[in-house]
Tab-separated table of C-alpha atoms (C1' of nucleotides) in Angstrom:
chain	number	residue	atom	x	y	z
J	13	UNK	CA	2.176	14.493	-12.706
J	14	UNK	CA	2.653	11.394	-10.714
J	15	UNK	CA	-0.227	8.958	-10.496
J	16	UNK	CA	-2.560	9.590	-7.618
J	17	UNK	CA	-1.796	7.045	-4.961
J	18	UNK	CA	-4.469	8.227	-2.643
J	19	UNK	CA	-7.478	6.713	-4.358
J	20	UNK	CA	-6.269	3.130	-4.117
J	21	UNK	CA	-4.863	3.663	-0.658
J	22	UNK	CA	-8.083	5.297	0.413
J	23	UNK	CA	-10.057	2.306	-0.756
J	24	UNK	CA	-7.917	0.010	1.356
J	25	UNK	CA	-8.041	2.525	4.161
J	26	UNK	CA	-11.484	1.498	5.254
J	27	UNK	CA	-11.894	-1.122	7.931
J	28	UNK	CA	-14.608	-3.105	6.193
J	29	UNK	CA	-12.953	-3.047	2.808
J	30	UNK	CA	-9.547	-3.988	4.151
J	31	UNK	CA	-11.047	-6.951	5.935
J	32	UNK	CA	-12.661	-8.150	2.757
J	33	UNK	CA	-9.411	-7.793	0.879
J	34	UNK	CA	-7.508	-9.707	3.528
J	35	UNK	CA	-10.129	-12.421	3.437
J	36	UNK	CA	-9.407	-12.785	-0.265
J	37	UNK	CA	-5.699	-13.155	0.483
J	38	UNK	CA	-6.523	-16.782	1.171
J	39	UNK	CA	-6.659	-17.147	-2.584
J	40	UNK	CA	-10.164	-18.516	-2.471
J	41	UNK	CA	-12.894	-16.747	-4.393
J	42	UNK	CA	-15.639	-15.634	-2.032
J	43	UNK	CA	-19.208	-14.533	-2.603
J	44	UNK	CA	-20.481	-11.093	-1.719
J	45	UNK	CA	-22.402	-12.323	1.312
J	46	UNK	CA	-19.456	-14.298	2.600
J	47	UNK	CA	-17.374	-11.179	2.404
J	48	UNK	CA	-20.109	-9.153	4.067
J	49	UNK	CA	-20.199	-11.592	6.964
J	50	UNK	CA	-16.453	-11.573	7.233
J	51	UNK	CA	-16.358	-7.797	7.360
J	52	UNK	CA	-19.268	-7.710	9.766
J	53	UNK	CA	-21.470	-5.463	7.675
J	54	UNK	CA	-24.795	-5.851	5.897
J	55	UNK	CA	-25.115	-7.043	2.333
J	56	UNK	CA	-26.051	-3.606	1.030
J	57	UNK	CA	-22.957	-1.856	2.214
J	58	UNK	CA	-20.772	-4.732	1.122
J	59	UNK	CA	-22.258	-4.385	-2.330
J	60	UNK	CA	-21.164	-0.801	-2.767
J	61	UNK	CA	-17.742	-1.528	-1.284
J	62	UNK	CA	-17.173	-4.394	-3.659
J	63	UNK	CA	-18.343	-2.308	-6.580
J	64	UNK	CA	-15.812	0.359	-5.736
J	65	UNK	CA	-13.016	-2.134	-5.316
J	66	UNK	CA	-13.704	-3.774	-8.658
J	67	UNK	CA	-14.031	-0.469	-10.446
J	68	UNK	CA	-10.641	0.527	-9.095
J	69	UNK	CA	-9.223	-2.704	-10.488
J	70	UNK	CA	-8.362	-4.289	-7.179
J	71	UNK	CA	-10.937	-7.048	-7.483
J	72	UNK	CA	-12.523	-9.007	-10.277
J	73	UNK	CA	-15.559	-11.226	-10.106
J	74	UNK	CA	-17.280	-14.016	-11.934
J	75	UNK	CA	-20.967	-14.673	-11.695
J	76	UNK	CA	-22.171	-18.176	-11.123
J	77	UNK	CA	-25.895	-18.401	-11.033
J	78	UNK	CA	-27.108	-15.943	-8.491
J	79	UNK	CA	-23.756	-15.892	-6.737
J	80	UNK	CA	-21.015	-13.416	-7.405
J	81	UNK	CA	-17.553	-14.732	-6.678
J	82	UNK	CA	-14.895	-12.149	-5.970
J	83	UNK	CA	-11.139	-12.564	-6.001
J	84	UNK	CA	-8.118	-10.322	-6.067
J	85	UNK	CA	-7.612	-9.098	-9.591
J	86	UNK	CA	-3.910	-9.760	-9.747
J	87	UNK	CA	-0.871	-10.950	-7.838
J	88	UNK	CA	0.257	-7.321	-7.643
J	89	UNK	CA	-2.651	-6.563	-5.363
J	90	UNK	CA	-1.740	-9.439	-3.087
J	91	UNK	CA	1.809	-8.191	-2.925
J	92	UNK	CA	0.611	-4.735	-2.013
J	93	UNK	CA	-1.501	-6.119	0.798
J	94	UNK	CA	1.372	-8.252	2.020
J	95	UNK	CA	3.499	-5.146	2.000
J	96	UNK	CA	0.974	-3.328	4.129
J	97	UNK	CA	0.730	-6.265	6.511
J	98	UNK	CA	4.461	-6.216	7.009
J	99	UNK	CA	4.619	-2.522	7.695
J	100	UNK	CA	1.817	-2.547	10.209
J	101	UNK	CA	3.004	-5.759	11.820
J	102	UNK	CA	6.426	-4.201	12.170
J	103	UNK	CA	4.959	-1.127	13.793
J	104	UNK	CA	3.313	-3.104	16.595
J	105	UNK	CA	6.640	-4.823	17.206
J	106	UNK	CA	6.220	-5.976	20.830
J	107	UNK	CA	3.709	-8.518	19.663
J	108	UNK	CA	0.695	-8.376	21.919
J	109	UNK	CA	-0.366	-11.595	23.562
J	110	UNK	CA	-1.607	-13.770	20.741
J	111	UNK	CA	-4.575	-16.071	21.150
J	112	UNK	CA	-4.988	-19.640	19.982
J	113	UNK	CA	-6.784	-18.597	16.803
J	114	UNK	CA	-3.629	-16.784	15.957
J	115	UNK	CA	-1.482	-19.823	16.511
J	116	UNK	CA	-3.326	-21.667	13.789
J	117	UNK	CA	-2.943	-18.777	11.422
J	118	UNK	CA	0.735	-18.613	12.160
J	119	UNK	CA	1.282	-22.289	11.586
J	120	UNK	CA	0.019	-22.445	8.049
J	121	UNK	CA	-1.912	-20.146	5.840
J	122	UNK	CA	-2.125	-19.237	2.227
J	123	UNK	CA	-0.698	-15.959	1.066
J	124	UNK	CA	-2.806	-15.255	-2.028
J	125	UNK	CA	-1.556	-18.181	-4.086
J	126	UNK	CA	1.339	-19.670	-2.189
J	127	UNK	CA	2.078	-21.188	1.156
J	128	UNK	CA	2.940	-19.009	4.144
J	129	UNK	CA	3.224	-19.179	7.918
J	130	UNK	CA	5.598	-21.479	9.770
J	131	UNK	CA	5.048	-24.194	7.234
J	132	UNK	CA	5.736	-21.906	4.332
J	133	UNK	CA	8.940	-20.725	5.936
J	134	UNK	CA	10.007	-24.278	6.731
J	135	UNK	CA	9.328	-25.383	3.188
J	136	UNK	CA	11.437	-22.561	1.847
J	137	UNK	CA	14.261	-23.512	4.216
J	138	UNK	CA	14.076	-27.094	3.044
J	139	UNK	CA	14.178	-26.138	-0.610
J	140	UNK	CA	17.298	-24.121	-0.004
J	141	UNK	CA	18.906	-26.770	2.153
J	142	UNK	CA	18.446	-29.371	-0.545
J	143	UNK	CA	19.931	-27.055	-3.115
J	144	UNK	CA	16.830	-26.733	-5.225
J	145	UNK	CA	16.838	-22.977	-4.975
J	146	UNK	CA	19.777	-20.743	-4.196
J	147	UNK	CA	20.290	-19.469	-0.700
J	148	UNK	CA	21.185	-15.975	-1.764
J	149	UNK	CA	20.854	-12.933	0.463
J	150	UNK	CA	18.683	-11.323	-2.216
J	151	UNK	CA	16.031	-13.197	-4.117
J	152	UNK	CA	16.129	-16.944	-4.530
J	153	UNK	CA	16.685	-18.577	-7.873
J	154	UNK	CA	16.298	-22.104	-9.099
J	155	UNK	CA	19.507	-24.096	-9.163
J	156	UNK	CA	20.306	-26.517	-11.979
J	157	UNK	CA	19.387	-29.313	-9.641
J	158	UNK	CA	16.153	-27.539	-8.921
J	159	UNK	CA	15.340	-27.052	-12.569
J	160	UNK	CA	15.785	-30.737	-13.217
J	161	UNK	CA	13.821	-31.708	-10.141
J	162	UNK	CA	10.873	-29.460	-10.769
J	163	UNK	CA	10.757	-30.091	-14.492
J	164	UNK	CA	10.644	-33.752	-13.610
J	165	UNK	CA	7.523	-33.337	-11.504
J	166	UNK	CA	5.832	-31.253	-14.139
J	167	UNK	CA	6.587	-27.643	-13.302
J	168	UNK	CA	6.937	-25.378	-16.302
J	169	UNK	CA	8.104	-21.816	-15.823
J	170	UNK	CA	6.806	-18.995	-17.974
J	171	UNK	CA	9.872	-16.931	-18.706
J	172	UNK	CA	8.279	-14.292	-20.928
J	173	UNK	CA	9.034	-10.710	-20.040
J	174	UNK	CA	6.413	-9.029	-17.930
J	175	UNK	CA	5.413	-12.260	-16.255
J	176	UNK	CA	5.868	-12.664	-12.559
J	177	UNK	CA	9.235	-14.003	-11.465
J	178	UNK	CA	9.715	-17.734	-11.126
J	179	UNK	CA	11.002	-17.393	-7.603
J	180	UNK	CA	10.269	-14.511	-5.325
J	181	UNK	CA	10.891	-14.251	-1.628
J	182	UNK	CA	8.006	-12.895	0.366
J	183	UNK	CA	8.504	-11.625	3.890
J	184	UNK	CA	6.099	-13.354	6.216
J	185	UNK	CA	4.351	-10.862	8.490
J	186	UNK	CA	3.804	-13.446	11.222
J	187	UNK	CA	7.168	-15.175	11.072
J	188	UNK	CA	9.229	-12.186	10.005
J	189	UNK	CA	11.165	-14.516	7.780
J	190	UNK	CA	10.953	-15.249	4.077
J	191	UNK	CA	8.795	-17.792	2.392
J	192	UNK	CA	8.592	-18.654	-1.281
J	193	UNK	CA	6.317	-16.799	-3.698
J	194	UNK	CA	6.353	-16.358	-7.452
J	195	UNK	CA	5.459	-18.922	-10.086
J	196	UNK	CA	7.152	-21.746	-8.258
J	197	UNK	CA	5.523	-20.874	-4.965
J	198	UNK	CA	2.152	-20.883	-6.633
J	199	UNK	CA	2.782	-24.149	-8.391
J	200	UNK	CA	3.890	-25.932	-5.236
J	201	UNK	CA	0.661	-25.010	-3.510
J	202	UNK	CA	-1.438	-25.936	-6.492
J	203	UNK	CA	0.383	-28.033	-9.098
J	204	UNK	CA	-1.447	-28.236	-12.395
J	205	UNK	CA	-0.227	-31.693	-13.259
J	206	UNK	CA	-2.488	-34.606	-12.554
J	207	UNK	CA	0.249	-36.967	-11.430
J	208	UNK	CA	0.609	-37.340	-7.710
J	209	UNK	CA	3.536	-35.496	-6.307
J	210	UNK	CA	5.089	-35.465	-2.867
J	211	UNK	CA	7.887	-33.630	-1.230
J	212	UNK	CA	10.031	-35.922	0.868
J	213	UNK	CA	12.474	-33.312	1.859
J	214	UNK	CA	11.649	-32.576	5.426
I	8	UNK	CA	-6.317	-11.404	14.423
I	9	UNK	CA	-4.452	-10.053	11.504
I	10	UNK	CA	-2.914	-6.636	11.790
I	11	UNK	CA	-5.180	-3.811	10.760
I	12	UNK	CA	-4.099	-2.677	7.352
I	13	UNK	CA	-6.643	0.054	7.137
I	14	UNK	CA	-4.972	2.578	9.403
I	15	UNK	CA	-1.794	2.864	7.389
I	16	UNK	CA	-3.667	2.676	4.115
I	17	UNK	CA	-6.081	5.278	5.353
I	18	UNK	CA	-3.237	7.611	6.156
I	19	UNK	CA	-1.886	7.298	2.631
I	20	UNK	CA	-5.419	7.517	1.318
I	21	UNK	CA	-5.588	11.248	1.657
I	22	UNK	CA	-4.627	13.471	-1.250
I	23	UNK	CA	-2.521	15.908	0.747
I	24	UNK	CA	-0.727	13.239	2.748
I	25	UNK	CA	0.002	11.079	-0.274
I	26	UNK	CA	1.502	14.062	-2.057
I	27	UNK	CA	3.779	14.748	0.868
I	28	UNK	CA	4.875	11.146	0.990
I	29	UNK	CA	5.596	11.102	-2.723
I	30	UNK	CA	7.571	14.293	-2.376
I	31	UNK	CA	9.730	12.483	0.154
I	32	UNK	CA	10.306	9.669	-2.322
I	33	UNK	CA	13.001	11.903	-3.756
I	34	UNK	CA	15.052	10.833	-0.769
I	35	UNK	CA	15.649	14.395	0.309
I	36	UNK	CA	14.565	15.446	3.760
I	37	UNK	CA	12.055	18.277	3.539
I	38	UNK	CA	10.808	20.771	6.072
I	39	UNK	CA	7.206	21.017	7.156
I	40	UNK	CA	6.548	24.157	5.170
I	41	UNK	CA	8.131	22.754	2.042
I	42	UNK	CA	5.848	19.784	2.321
I	43	UNK	CA	2.871	22.039	2.958
I	44	UNK	CA	3.624	23.993	-0.204
I	45	UNK	CA	4.069	20.823	-2.184
I	46	UNK	CA	0.750	19.468	-1.008
I	47	UNK	CA	-0.927	22.818	-1.571
I	48	UNK	CA	-2.236	23.189	1.958
I	49	UNK	CA	-1.584	25.578	4.820
I	50	UNK	CA	1.051	25.029	7.439
I	51	UNK	CA	-1.489	24.189	10.138
I	52	UNK	CA	-3.071	21.313	8.319
I	53	UNK	CA	0.298	20.036	7.197
I	54	UNK	CA	1.362	19.984	10.805
I	55	UNK	CA	-1.388	17.639	11.904
I	56	UNK	CA	-0.892	15.440	8.847
I	57	UNK	CA	2.802	15.121	9.507
I	58	UNK	CA	2.178	14.374	13.158
I	59	UNK	CA	-0.154	11.548	12.216
I	60	UNK	CA	2.279	10.128	9.693
I	61	UNK	CA	5.157	10.133	12.136
I	62	UNK	CA	3.084	8.639	14.900
I	63	UNK	CA	2.138	5.816	12.567
I	64	UNK	CA	5.812	5.232	11.892
I	65	UNK	CA	5.776	6.194	8.247
I	66	UNK	CA	7.898	9.276	8.756
I	67	UNK	CA	10.653	10.342	11.065
I	68	UNK	CA	12.025	13.806	11.574
I	69	UNK	CA	15.009	15.645	12.900
I	70	UNK	CA	14.898	19.144	14.221
I	71	UNK	CA	17.477	21.620	13.113
I	72	UNK	CA	17.011	24.959	14.693
I	73	UNK	CA	13.505	26.048	14.063
I	74	UNK	CA	13.195	23.744	11.083
I	75	UNK	CA	11.783	20.261	11.192
I	76	UNK	CA	13.137	17.972	8.531
I	77	UNK	CA	10.996	15.009	7.592
I	78	UNK	CA	11.954	11.897	5.698
I	79	UNK	CA	10.529	8.464	5.104
I	80	UNK	CA	11.193	6.366	8.156
I	81	UNK	CA	12.448	3.321	6.311
I	82	UNK	CA	13.060	1.773	2.910
I	83	UNK	CA	9.998	-0.375	3.510
I	84	UNK	CA	7.800	2.664	3.282
I	85	UNK	CA	9.363	3.679	-0.001
I	86	UNK	CA	8.767	0.224	-1.336
I	87	UNK	CA	5.145	0.371	-0.304
I	88	UNK	CA	4.692	3.678	-2.079
I	89	UNK	CA	6.422	2.364	-5.170
I	90	UNK	CA	4.072	-0.577	-5.044
I	91	UNK	CA	1.089	1.730	-4.952
I	92	UNK	CA	2.489	3.797	-7.800
I	93	UNK	CA	2.804	0.733	-9.951
I	94	UNK	CA	-0.707	-0.449	-9.284
I	95	UNK	CA	-2.321	2.874	-10.012
I	96	UNK	CA	-0.074	3.562	-13.004
I	97	UNK	CA	-1.051	0.179	-14.353
I	98	UNK	CA	-4.718	0.968	-13.933
I	99	UNK	CA	-4.562	4.100	-16.067
I	100	UNK	CA	-2.778	2.108	-18.757
I	101	UNK	CA	-3.564	4.214	-21.861
I	102	UNK	CA	-1.232	6.899	-20.650
I	103	UNK	CA	-2.907	10.269	-21.030
I	104	UNK	CA	-1.011	12.895	-22.987
I	105	UNK	CA	2.004	13.707	-20.886
I	106	UNK	CA	3.352	17.213	-20.604
I	107	UNK	CA	6.966	18.359	-20.727
I	108	UNK	CA	7.272	18.440	-16.959
I	109	UNK	CA	6.588	14.745	-17.121
I	110	UNK	CA	9.328	14.142	-19.649
I	111	UNK	CA	11.902	15.395	-17.198
I	112	UNK	CA	10.537	13.226	-14.470
I	113	UNK	CA	10.618	10.236	-16.751
I	114	UNK	CA	14.184	10.824	-17.812
I	115	UNK	CA	15.768	10.711	-14.418
I	116	UNK	CA	14.487	10.815	-10.914
I	117	UNK	CA	15.351	9.352	-7.571
I	118	UNK	CA	13.255	6.561	-6.153
I	119	UNK	CA	13.755	7.040	-2.413
I	120	UNK	CA	17.454	6.263	-2.374
I	121	UNK	CA	18.325	4.936	-5.790
I	122	UNK	CA	18.204	6.041	-9.381
I	123	UNK	CA	15.045	5.582	-11.446
I	124	UNK	CA	13.480	6.748	-14.687
I	125	UNK	CA	15.011	6.165	-18.129
I	126	UNK	CA	18.452	6.683	-16.743
I	127	UNK	CA	17.914	4.231	-13.910
I	128	UNK	CA	16.665	1.627	-16.328
I	129	UNK	CA	19.560	2.229	-18.723
I	130	UNK	CA	22.059	1.947	-15.901
I	131	UNK	CA	20.578	-1.340	-14.843
I	132	UNK	CA	20.745	-2.604	-18.421
I	133	UNK	CA	24.388	-1.613	-18.637
I	134	UNK	CA	25.271	-3.331	-15.390
I	135	UNK	CA	23.713	-6.525	-16.657
I	136	UNK	CA	25.271	-6.214	-20.087
I	137	UNK	CA	28.725	-5.864	-18.587
I	138	UNK	CA	28.171	-8.873	-16.416
I	139	UNK	CA	28.381	-7.060	-13.114
I	140	UNK	CA	24.989	-8.302	-12.018
I	141	UNK	CA	23.166	-11.350	-13.267
I	142	UNK	CA	20.487	-10.980	-15.883
I	143	UNK	CA	18.106	-13.385	-14.237
I	144	UNK	CA	14.359	-13.387	-14.809
I	145	UNK	CA	13.877	-13.003	-11.078
I	146	UNK	CA	15.952	-10.719	-8.922
I	147	UNK	CA	19.428	-9.644	-9.944
I	148	UNK	CA	22.496	-10.739	-8.073
I	149	UNK	CA	26.080	-9.606	-8.111
I	150	UNK	CA	28.355	-11.700	-10.274
I	151	UNK	CA	31.898	-12.537	-9.210
I	152	UNK	CA	33.112	-9.937	-11.646
I	153	UNK	CA	30.710	-7.490	-10.098
I	154	UNK	CA	31.857	-8.275	-6.582
I	155	UNK	CA	35.439	-7.599	-7.545
I	156	UNK	CA	34.534	-4.462	-9.448
I	157	UNK	CA	32.385	-2.917	-6.762
I	158	UNK	CA	34.670	-3.931	-3.911
I	159	UNK	CA	37.434	-2.213	-5.846
I	160	UNK	CA	35.573	1.074	-5.928
I	161	UNK	CA	34.714	0.892	-2.269
I	162	UNK	CA	31.304	-0.739	-2.039
I	163	UNK	CA	30.810	-2.911	1.001
I	164	UNK	CA	27.680	-5.005	1.301
I	165	UNK	CA	26.001	-5.614	4.634
I	166	UNK	CA	25.045	-9.269	4.511
I	167	UNK	CA	23.542	-9.575	7.981
I	168	UNK	CA	20.127	-11.162	8.150
I	169	UNK	CA	17.268	-8.728	8.273
I	170	UNK	CA	19.134	-6.129	6.256
I	171	UNK	CA	17.813	-5.090	2.907
I	172	UNK	CA	19.013	-7.153	-0.051
I	173	UNK	CA	22.186	-6.145	-1.839
I	174	UNK	CA	20.440	-6.129	-5.181
I	175	UNK	CA	16.757	-5.695	-5.683
I	176	UNK	CA	14.885	-5.027	-8.873
I	177	UNK	CA	12.308	-2.297	-8.655
I	178	UNK	CA	9.629	-1.921	-11.305
I	179	UNK	CA	9.671	1.606	-12.636
I	180	UNK	CA	6.175	3.063	-12.772
I	181	UNK	CA	7.061	5.422	-15.609
I	182	UNK	CA	9.173	3.072	-17.692
I	183	UNK	CA	7.389	-0.144	-16.802
I	184	UNK	CA	10.786	-1.809	-16.717
I	185	UNK	CA	13.085	-2.689	-13.870
I	186	UNK	CA	15.739	-0.544	-12.367
I	187	UNK	CA	18.179	-1.351	-9.599
I	188	UNK	CA	17.333	-0.902	-5.926
I	189	UNK	CA	18.729	-2.427	-2.755
I	190	UNK	CA	22.030	-1.677	-1.084
I	191	UNK	CA	23.933	-1.505	-4.355
I	192	UNK	CA	21.367	0.786	-5.941
I	193	UNK	CA	21.603	3.101	-2.998
I	194	UNK	CA	25.362	3.078	-3.007
I	195	UNK	CA	25.619	3.859	-6.712
I	196	UNK	CA	23.506	6.957	-6.262
I	197	UNK	CA	25.354	8.020	-3.172
I	198	UNK	CA	28.692	6.263	-2.637
I	199	UNK	CA	30.086	6.751	0.830
I	200	UNK	CA	33.705	6.602	-0.240
I	201	UNK	CA	35.577	9.826	-0.693
I	202	UNK	CA	37.566	8.709	-3.730
I	203	UNK	CA	36.187	9.834	-7.055
I	204	UNK	CA	34.378	7.126	-8.921
I	205	UNK	CA	32.995	7.000	-12.438
I	206	UNK	CA	31.088	4.518	-14.446
I	207	UNK	CA	32.403	4.247	-17.966
I	208	UNK	CA	30.082	1.549	-19.018
I	209	UNK	CA	27.618	3.306	-21.263
Z	23	DA	C1'	15.102	43.678	23.582
Z	24	DG	C1'	12.576	43.466	19.459
Z	25	DC	C1'	11.152	41.289	15.349
Z	26	DA	C1'	10.771	37.663	11.906
Z	27	DT	C1'	10.277	32.885	10.902
Z	28	DG	C1'	8.732	28.097	11.551
Z	29	DC	C1'	5.767	25.139	13.726
Z	30	DT	C1'	1.778	23.895	16.805
Z	31	DT	C1'	-2.813	24.155	19.244
Z	32	DC	C1'	-7.633	25.560	19.440
Z	33	DG	C1'	-12.189	26.209	17.738
Z	34	DT	C1'	-15.279	26.114	14.018
Z	35	DC	C1'	-17.168	24.946	9.621
Z	36	DC	C1'	-18.168	21.964	5.992
Z	37	DA	C1'	-18.081	17.981	2.789
Z	38	DA	C1'	-17.552	13.189	2.189
Z	39	DC	C1'	-19.074	8.868	3.016
Z	40	DA	C1'	-20.052	4.604	5.610
Z	41	DA	C1'	-24.040	2.377	7.345
Z	42	DC	C1'	-28.658	0.661	7.263
Z	43	DG	C1'	-33.909	0.056	6.303
Z	44	DA	C1'	-36.808	-0.579	2.650
Z	45	DA	C1'	-37.822	-1.757	-1.729
Z	46	DG	C1'	-36.539	-3.654	-6.215
Z	47	DC	C1'	-34.392	-7.058	-9.557
Z	48	DA	C1'	-32.663	-11.061	-10.956
Z	49	DT	C1'	-31.781	-16.244	-10.557
Z	50	DG	C1'	-32.745	-20.940	-9.111
Z	51	DC	C1'	-35.650	-24.462	-7.117
Z	52	DA	C1'	-39.920	-27.080	-6.187
Q	19	DT	C1'	-46.182	-20.377	-10.819
Q	20	DG	C1'	-44.911	-19.517	-6.609
Q	21	DC	C1'	-41.229	-18.754	-3.127
Q	22	DA	C1'	-36.623	-18.366	-1.365
Q	23	DT	C1'	-32.071	-16.628	-2.009
Q	24	DG	C1'	-28.447	-13.380	-3.511
Q	25	DC	C1'	-27.377	-9.018	-4.934
Q	26	DT	C1'	-28.406	-4.050	-6.030
Q	27	DT	C1'	-30.436	0.750	-5.821
Q	28	DC	C1'	-32.454	4.577	-3.244
Q	29	DG	C1'	-32.979	7.787	0.410
Q	30	DT	C1'	-31.747	9.072	4.988
Q	31	DT	C1'	-28.962	9.559	9.015
Q	32	DG	C1'	-24.840	10.215	11.668
Q	33	DT	C1'	-20.069	10.515	12.223
Q	34	DT	C1'	-15.621	11.341	10.869
Q	35	DG	C1'	-12.077	14.241	9.690
Q	36	DG	C1'	-9.902	17.681	6.587
Q	37	DA	C1'	-9.527	22.592	6.082
Q	38	DC	C1'	-8.513	27.193	7.672
Q	39	DG	C1'	-8.357	31.645	10.734
Q	40	DA	C1'	-6.592	33.111	14.878
Q	41	DA	C1'	-3.687	32.843	18.487
Q	42	DG	C1'	0.278	30.816	20.894
Q	43	DC	C1'	4.974	29.080	21.539
Q	44	DA	C1'	9.466	28.303	20.369
Q	45	DT	C1'	13.947	29.534	17.855
Q	46	DG	C1'	17.177	32.556	15.545
Q	47	DC	C1'	18.764	36.999	13.894
Q	48	DT	C1'	20.124	41.914	14.529
DNA sequence: AGCATGCTTCGTCCAACAACGAAGCATGCA
DNA sequence: TGCATGCTTCGTTGTTGGACGAAGCATGCT
């Protein structure tokens, strides 16, 4: 037997739950009430939704005092959501008149743990243009120059098998062009080194 | 506003519909009744399910006589399903006792339009070992040697922007290791050239 | 023409489940 | 020790939608 897709899909297939999941795509951990507000439902219903999502392994939480902070359990989940976004965004191709709130979202947003939107796409372009990652039709890869550059500013890739790829291209649902995901994408958004670090590549 | 994920997810989130979609992951086009049998439902219910799936853009069909052949509308959809398979397969990690029917499925199967299962993984290994595609931690890429080799046997990549990548790695839900997808993966399973063509790389 | 096959439409029934009010636990703060 | 805040559990209600029988409409075969 194949695994049963329908349970996970069914969980996402609810308006309130999907909104909560998308809210967590920002990468920030949010409390149950914040998520309830975002999904426009009461705290009670949010509670059972969140319980289901965590039990299914899509979310994990950490308690802090009387607050319960939820986040996506894994990058896989974010990728799945991104995948869904792309498919549905592609379906409504003739993009309906987009408001100003949209414009902001399209300019810059965070896609789980890396940068997306116009800015994310531009950054990716710049990295390729400066030869730090390859400009391949498939997935990007760090060039030698890139390895030196990023090692120099403190980036350390985890090359063990089973880990997420260092570079991954991620199709932007708003821009319909790639931006950079993977370990490097995450690190650029949130470098772990203390030393100040600036891109002067634009 | 972000696109509404929940409609597509909700469509997949039904047992019968998900089974039909997975049946179409074989890459073969199937008739409505075949899909109904596979999903263990009557023809009537299958009809409305299939109508919903096509209207949402997940399926497309072609009529041949009194038969209606359905297939996945696009490689994107297959990728989404594969994504879901991986997440749910990962969740039930301690793999429950698998029957003999499973063993067959694990040995060799088709993942939408390319080879998967043990055989798919082995093929991918061989391609890397013989230096036809790169053995990078991220996505594979054709080597020069590979470009010559595959051009020689009639493979022609479509490098236009917006097309699917030439090489893509695809995590196998049964093997938990990568196999080869993308244009090359598709072509290997189903080369368009008439000339006979054999891999002697095992 | 007649019949079989494949798919669809209609009407009805039934189960699943999202939603909320109300009440109940915790935790933190004064 | 109170009180406020955040989250959960319970019971109820209402709606959604999946399922099938029956009938209808095409298409193809003889």
